[in-house]
Coordinates of C-alpha atoms in Angstrom, one line a residue:
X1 CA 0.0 0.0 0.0
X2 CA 1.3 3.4 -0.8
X3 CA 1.6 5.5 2.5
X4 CA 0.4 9.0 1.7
X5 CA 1.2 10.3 4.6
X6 CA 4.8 10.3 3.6
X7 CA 4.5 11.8 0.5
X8 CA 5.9 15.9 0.3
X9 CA 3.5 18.5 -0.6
X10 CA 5.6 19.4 -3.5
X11 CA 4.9 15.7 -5.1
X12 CA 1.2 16.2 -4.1
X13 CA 1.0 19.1 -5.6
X14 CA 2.5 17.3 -8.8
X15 CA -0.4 14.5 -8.4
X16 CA -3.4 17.3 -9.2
X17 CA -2.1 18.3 -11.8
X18 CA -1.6 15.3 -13.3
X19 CA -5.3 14.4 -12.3
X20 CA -6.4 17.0 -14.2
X21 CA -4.6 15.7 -17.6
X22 CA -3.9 12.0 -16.7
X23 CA -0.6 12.8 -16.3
X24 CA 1.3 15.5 -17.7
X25 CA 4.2 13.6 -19.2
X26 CA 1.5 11.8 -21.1
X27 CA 0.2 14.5 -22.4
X28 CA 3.3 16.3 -23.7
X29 CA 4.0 13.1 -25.3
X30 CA 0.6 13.2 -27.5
X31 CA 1.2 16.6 -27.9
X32 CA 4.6 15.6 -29.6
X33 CA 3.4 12.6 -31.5
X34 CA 0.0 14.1 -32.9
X35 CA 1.8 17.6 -34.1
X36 CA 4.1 15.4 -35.9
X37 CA 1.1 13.5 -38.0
X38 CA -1.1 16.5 -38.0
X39 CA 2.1 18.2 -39.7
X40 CA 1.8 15.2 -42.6
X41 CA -2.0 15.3 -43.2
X42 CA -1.6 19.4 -43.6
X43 CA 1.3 18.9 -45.9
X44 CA -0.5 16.1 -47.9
X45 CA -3.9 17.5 -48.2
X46 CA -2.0 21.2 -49.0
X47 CA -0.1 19.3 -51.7
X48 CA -3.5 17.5 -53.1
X49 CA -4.6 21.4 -53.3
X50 CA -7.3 20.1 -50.8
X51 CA -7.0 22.7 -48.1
X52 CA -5.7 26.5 -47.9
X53 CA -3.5 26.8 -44.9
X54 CA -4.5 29.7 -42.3
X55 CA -2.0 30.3 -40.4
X56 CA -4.5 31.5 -37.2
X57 CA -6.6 28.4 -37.9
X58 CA -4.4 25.7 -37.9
X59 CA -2.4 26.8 -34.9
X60 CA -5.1 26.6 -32.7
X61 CA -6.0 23.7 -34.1
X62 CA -2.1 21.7 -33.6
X63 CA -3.4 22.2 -29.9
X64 CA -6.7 21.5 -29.7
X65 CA -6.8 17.8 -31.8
X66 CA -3.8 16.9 -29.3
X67 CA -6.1 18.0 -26.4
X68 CA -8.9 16.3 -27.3
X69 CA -7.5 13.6 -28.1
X70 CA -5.3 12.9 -24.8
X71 CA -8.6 13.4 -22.9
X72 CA -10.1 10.8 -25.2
X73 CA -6.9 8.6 -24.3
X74 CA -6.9 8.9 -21.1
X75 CA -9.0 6.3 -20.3
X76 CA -6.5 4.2 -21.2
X77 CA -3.9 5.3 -19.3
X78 CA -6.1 4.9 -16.4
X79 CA -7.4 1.7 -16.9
X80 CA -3.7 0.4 -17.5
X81 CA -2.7 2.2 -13.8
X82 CA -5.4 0.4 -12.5
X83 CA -5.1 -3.3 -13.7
X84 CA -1.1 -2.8 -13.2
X85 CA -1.5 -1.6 -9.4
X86 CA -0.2 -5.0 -7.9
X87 CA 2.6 -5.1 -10.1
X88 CA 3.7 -1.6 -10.0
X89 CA 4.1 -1.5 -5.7
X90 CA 6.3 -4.1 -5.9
X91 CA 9.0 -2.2 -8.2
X92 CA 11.7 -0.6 -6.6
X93 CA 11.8 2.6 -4.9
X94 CA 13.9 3.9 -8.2
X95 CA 11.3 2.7 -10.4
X96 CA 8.2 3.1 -8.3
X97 CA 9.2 6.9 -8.3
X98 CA 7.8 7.0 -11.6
X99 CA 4.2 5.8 -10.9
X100 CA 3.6 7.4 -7.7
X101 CA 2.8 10.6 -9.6
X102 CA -0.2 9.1 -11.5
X103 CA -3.6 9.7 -9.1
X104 CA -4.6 6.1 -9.2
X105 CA -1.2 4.4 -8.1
X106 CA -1.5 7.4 -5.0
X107 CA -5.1 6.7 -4.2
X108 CA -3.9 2.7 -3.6
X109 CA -6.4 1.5 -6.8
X110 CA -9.3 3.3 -6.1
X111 CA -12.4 2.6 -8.1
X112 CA -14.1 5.4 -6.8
X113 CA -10.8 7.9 -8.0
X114 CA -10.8 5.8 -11.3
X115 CA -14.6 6.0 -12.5
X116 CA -14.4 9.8 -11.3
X117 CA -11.5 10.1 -13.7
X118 CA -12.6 8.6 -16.2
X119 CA -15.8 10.9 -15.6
X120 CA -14.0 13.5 -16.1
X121 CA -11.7 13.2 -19.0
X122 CA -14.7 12.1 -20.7
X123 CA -17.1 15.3 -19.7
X124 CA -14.1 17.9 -20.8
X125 CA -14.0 15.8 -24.3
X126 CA -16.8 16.3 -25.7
X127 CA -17.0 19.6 -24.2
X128 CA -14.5 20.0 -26.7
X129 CA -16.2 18.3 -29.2
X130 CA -18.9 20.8 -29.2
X131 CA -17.1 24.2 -28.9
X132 CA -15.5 23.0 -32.0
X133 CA -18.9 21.8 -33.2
X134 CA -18.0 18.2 -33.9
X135 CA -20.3 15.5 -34.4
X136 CA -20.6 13.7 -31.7
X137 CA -22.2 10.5 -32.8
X138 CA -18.1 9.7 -34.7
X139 CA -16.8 10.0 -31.6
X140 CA -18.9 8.0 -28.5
X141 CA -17.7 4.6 -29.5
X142 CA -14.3 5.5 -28.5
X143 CA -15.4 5.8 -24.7
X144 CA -15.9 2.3 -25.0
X145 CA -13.4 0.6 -27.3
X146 CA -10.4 2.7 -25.6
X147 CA -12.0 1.2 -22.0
X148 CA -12.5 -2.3 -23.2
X149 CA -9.3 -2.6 -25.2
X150 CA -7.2 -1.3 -23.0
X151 CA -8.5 -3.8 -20.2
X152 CA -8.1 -6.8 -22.2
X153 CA -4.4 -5.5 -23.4
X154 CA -3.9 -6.0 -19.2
X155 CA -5.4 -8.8 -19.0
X156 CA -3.5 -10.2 -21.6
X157 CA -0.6 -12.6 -21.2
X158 CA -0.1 -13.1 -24.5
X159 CA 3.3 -10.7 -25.8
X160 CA 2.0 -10.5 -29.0
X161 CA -1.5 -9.4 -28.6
X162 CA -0.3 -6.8 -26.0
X163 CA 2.2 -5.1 -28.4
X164 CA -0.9 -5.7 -31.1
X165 CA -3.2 -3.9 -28.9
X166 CA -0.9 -1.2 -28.6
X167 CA -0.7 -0.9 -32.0
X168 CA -4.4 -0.9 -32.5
X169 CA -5.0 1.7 -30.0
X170 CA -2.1 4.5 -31.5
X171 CA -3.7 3.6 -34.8
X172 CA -7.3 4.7 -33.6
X173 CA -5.3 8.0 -31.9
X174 CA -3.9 8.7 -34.8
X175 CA -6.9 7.7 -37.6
X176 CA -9.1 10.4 -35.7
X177 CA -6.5 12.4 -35.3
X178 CA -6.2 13.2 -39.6
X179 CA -10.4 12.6 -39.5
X180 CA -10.8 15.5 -37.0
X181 CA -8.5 18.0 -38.5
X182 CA -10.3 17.0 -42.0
X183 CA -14.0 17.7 -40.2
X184 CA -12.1 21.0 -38.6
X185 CA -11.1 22.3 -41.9
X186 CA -13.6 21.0 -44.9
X187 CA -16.3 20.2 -43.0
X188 CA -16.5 16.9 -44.5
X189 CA -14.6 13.8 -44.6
X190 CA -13.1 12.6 -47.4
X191 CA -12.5 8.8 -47.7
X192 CA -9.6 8.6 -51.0
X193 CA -7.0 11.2 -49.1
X194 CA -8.0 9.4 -45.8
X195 CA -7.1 5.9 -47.4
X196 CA -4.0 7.2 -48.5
X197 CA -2.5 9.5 -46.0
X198 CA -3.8 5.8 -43.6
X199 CA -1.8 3.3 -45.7
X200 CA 1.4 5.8 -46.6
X201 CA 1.9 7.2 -43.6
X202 CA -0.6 6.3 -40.3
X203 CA 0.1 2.7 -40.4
X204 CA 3.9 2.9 -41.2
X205 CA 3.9 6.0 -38.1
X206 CA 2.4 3.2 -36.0
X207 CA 4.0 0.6 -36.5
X208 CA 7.0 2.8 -35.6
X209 CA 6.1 4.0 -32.8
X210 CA 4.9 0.3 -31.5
X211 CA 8.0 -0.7 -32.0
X212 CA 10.2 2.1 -30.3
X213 CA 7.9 0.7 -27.3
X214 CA 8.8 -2.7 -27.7
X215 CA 12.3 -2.2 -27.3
X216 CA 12.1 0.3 -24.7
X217 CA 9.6 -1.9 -22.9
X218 CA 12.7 -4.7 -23.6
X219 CA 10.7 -7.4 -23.2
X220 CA 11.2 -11.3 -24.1
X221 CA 10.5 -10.7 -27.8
X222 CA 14.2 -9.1 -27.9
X223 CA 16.0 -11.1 -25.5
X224 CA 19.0 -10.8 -28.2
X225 CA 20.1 -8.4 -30.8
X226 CA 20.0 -10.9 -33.6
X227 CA 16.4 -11.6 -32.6
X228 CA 15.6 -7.7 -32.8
X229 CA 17.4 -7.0 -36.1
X230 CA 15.6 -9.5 -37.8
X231 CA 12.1 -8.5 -36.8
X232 CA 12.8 -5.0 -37.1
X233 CA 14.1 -5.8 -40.7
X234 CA 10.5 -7.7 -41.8
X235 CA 9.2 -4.6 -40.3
X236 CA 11.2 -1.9 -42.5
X237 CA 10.2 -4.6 -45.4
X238 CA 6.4 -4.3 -44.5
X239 CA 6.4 -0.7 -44.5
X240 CA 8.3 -0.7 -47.7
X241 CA 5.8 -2.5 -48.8
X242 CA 3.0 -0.3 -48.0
X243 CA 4.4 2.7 -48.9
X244 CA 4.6 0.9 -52.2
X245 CA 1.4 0.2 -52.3
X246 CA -0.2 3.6 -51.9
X247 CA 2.5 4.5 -55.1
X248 CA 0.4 2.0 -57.0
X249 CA -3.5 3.0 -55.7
X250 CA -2.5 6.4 -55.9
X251 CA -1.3 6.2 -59.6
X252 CA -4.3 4.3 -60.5
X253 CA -6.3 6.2 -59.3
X254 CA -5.5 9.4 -60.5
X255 CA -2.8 9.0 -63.3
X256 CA -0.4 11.2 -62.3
X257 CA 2.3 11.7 -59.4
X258 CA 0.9 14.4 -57.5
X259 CA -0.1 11.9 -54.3
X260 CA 3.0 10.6 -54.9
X261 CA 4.9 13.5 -54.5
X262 CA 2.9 14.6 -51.1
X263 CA 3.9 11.4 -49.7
X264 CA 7.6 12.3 -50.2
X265 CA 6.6 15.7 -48.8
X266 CA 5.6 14.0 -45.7
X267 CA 8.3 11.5 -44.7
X268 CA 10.8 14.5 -46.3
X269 CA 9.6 16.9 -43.9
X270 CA 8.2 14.6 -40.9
X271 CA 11.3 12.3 -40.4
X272 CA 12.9 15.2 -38.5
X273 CA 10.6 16.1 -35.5
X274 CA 9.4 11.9 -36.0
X275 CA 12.9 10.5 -35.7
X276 CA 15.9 13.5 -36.0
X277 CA 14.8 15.9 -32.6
X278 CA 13.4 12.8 -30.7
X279 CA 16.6 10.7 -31.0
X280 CA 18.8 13.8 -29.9
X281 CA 16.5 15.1 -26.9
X282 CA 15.0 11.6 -25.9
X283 CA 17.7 9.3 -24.5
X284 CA 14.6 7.1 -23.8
X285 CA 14.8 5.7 -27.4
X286 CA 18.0 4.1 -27.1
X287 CA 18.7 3.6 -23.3
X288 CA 15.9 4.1 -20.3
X289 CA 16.1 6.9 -18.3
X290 CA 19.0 7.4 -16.1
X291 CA 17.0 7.5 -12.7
X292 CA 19.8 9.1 -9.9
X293 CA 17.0 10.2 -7.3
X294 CA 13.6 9.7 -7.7
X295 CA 12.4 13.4 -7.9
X296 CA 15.5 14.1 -10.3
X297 CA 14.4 11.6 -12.4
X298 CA 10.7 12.4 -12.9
X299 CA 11.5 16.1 -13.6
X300 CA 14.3 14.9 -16.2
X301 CA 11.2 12.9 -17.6
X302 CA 9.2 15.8 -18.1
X303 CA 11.9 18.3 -19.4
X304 CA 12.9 15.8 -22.1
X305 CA 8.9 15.4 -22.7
X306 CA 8.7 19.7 -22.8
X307 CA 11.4 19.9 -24.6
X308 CA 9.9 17.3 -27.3
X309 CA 6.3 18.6 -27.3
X310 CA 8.1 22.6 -27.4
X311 CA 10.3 22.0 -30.4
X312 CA 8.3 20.0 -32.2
X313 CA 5.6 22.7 -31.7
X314 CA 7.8 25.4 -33.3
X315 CA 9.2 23.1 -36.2
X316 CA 5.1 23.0 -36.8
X317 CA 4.2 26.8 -36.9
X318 CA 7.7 26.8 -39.5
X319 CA 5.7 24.4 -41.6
X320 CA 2.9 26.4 -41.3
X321 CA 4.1 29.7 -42.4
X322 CA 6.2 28.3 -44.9
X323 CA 2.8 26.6 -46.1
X324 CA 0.9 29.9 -45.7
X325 CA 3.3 32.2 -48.2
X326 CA 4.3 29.6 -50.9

């Protein structure tokens, strides 16, 4: 049982706000992620002569689709804190440094703290939803497939289908993601740019991102480096693979190159806040965080997560501009 009575103001403190978003180093992290794949849809459907970029418009709405979207999530992350409680007290004092920030390790597994979470996150989403006069109908059955997918992912024992059901979940992030910035800025979704931007891009961002998990989560499935170069070589073939295969639709579709070349756009420009500023500021990719002290090593957490979410953020309004006066 975690003894609250022992823990300093200053970490309590840290605990409401990270009630308030479901932790905060969560939340810079979608912040991070979705900028970078709301920065590939803009330049795609800018390319495809889709959209005109307003400057105003699409800066408010880089933080708003992140927003939503991590109170949408949060139900996972709660949900995983929740099933994972009996684990998570027996880690040690470096490790269980980490967790004793998020409200439901604090409150010792308390349904009552979960559900009113949970409550919560869900009320200021589609609170959101409605200021920005979304439909709400496209977005209700996520309350329920984030809650029950998430559970089963942590009730699973299976290695695969846990690193598949992370997979699944990021995809659905990121697929409504691209579908609420199209709603946001035509008014309308369109299915043959959704399809595209989905296999080209999505699905090989995804399966990235899964993977940067898996090895940071170094579990069984890379128990040895020859066993992780060769999966992560039938991965980089599978992507290929895709990507190849939105060339082909693409071409058929239309006859031309022009999807073609907004694909390149996107990995051209995306690969450096996707891979190039996250490999230099996020040691977490390569190695796990160094964890001296256990209030040293949850601020480094966060600073690296700023620092992420803050650059990535100002490589995005560049875009933008650049995107505004060509």
């Amino acid at each position: 049982m975690v003894n609250r009575l022992e823990i300093c103001k200053g970490i309590r403190s840290t605990i409401w706000i990270n009630a308030v978003f479901y932790r905060v180093d969560a939340f810079l992290n979608t912040l991070y992620d979705l900028i970078v794949v709301l920065i590939g849809v803009t330049l795609f459907l800018s390319k495809m002569h889709i959209i005109y970029v307003s400057f105003e418009q699409l800066l408010a709405y880089f933080l708003l689709i992140p927003l939503l979207m991590h109170f949408l999530y949060a139900i996972v992350y709660g949900v995983n804190d929740y099933m994972d409680y009996e684990k998570v007290i027996h880690y040690s004092p470096e490790n269980f440094a980490y967790y004793i920030y998020r409200p439901i390790i604090f409150s010792n597994k308390s349904l009552i703290i979960l559900i009113g979470l949970n409550s919560l996150y869900i009320f200021f989403a589609f609170s959101l939803i409605g200021f920005l006069k979304l439909p709400v109908v496209i977005y209700a059955p996520l309350v329920p497939f984030f809650a029950i997918t998430s559970l089963l992912r942590s009730k699973c024992t299976d290695v695969a289908l846990k690193y598949t059901s992370f997979l699944l979940l990021r995809l659905t992030k990121y697929s409504y993601a691209t579908a609420t910035l199209e709603l946001l800025l035509l008014q309308s979704f369109y299915s043959y740019p959704f399809f595209i931007m989905s296999l080209a891009f999505l699905v090989p961002y995804t399966i990235y991102r899964t993977v940067e998990y898996m090895v940071l989560s170094k579990d069984l499935l890379f128990n040895d480096v020859k066993a992780l170069k060769g999966k992560i070589k039938g991965i980089v073939l599978l992507i290929i693979v895709m990507i190849l295969s939105s060339f082909a639709f693409s071409y058929y579709h239309e006859h031309n190159f022009n999807t073609i070349e907004g694909i390149f756009l996107i990995y051209a420009v995306c690969s450096i806040p996707a891979a190039g500023l996250y490999f230099l500021l996020s040691p977490l990719i390569i190695k796990k965080l160094s964890r001296s002290s256990s209030s040293d090593g949850y601020r480094t957490l966060l600073f690296k997560r700023l620092m992420d979410a803050l650059l990535t953020f100002l490589f995005a309004l560049l875009i933008i501009y650049i995107l505004t006066i060509v």
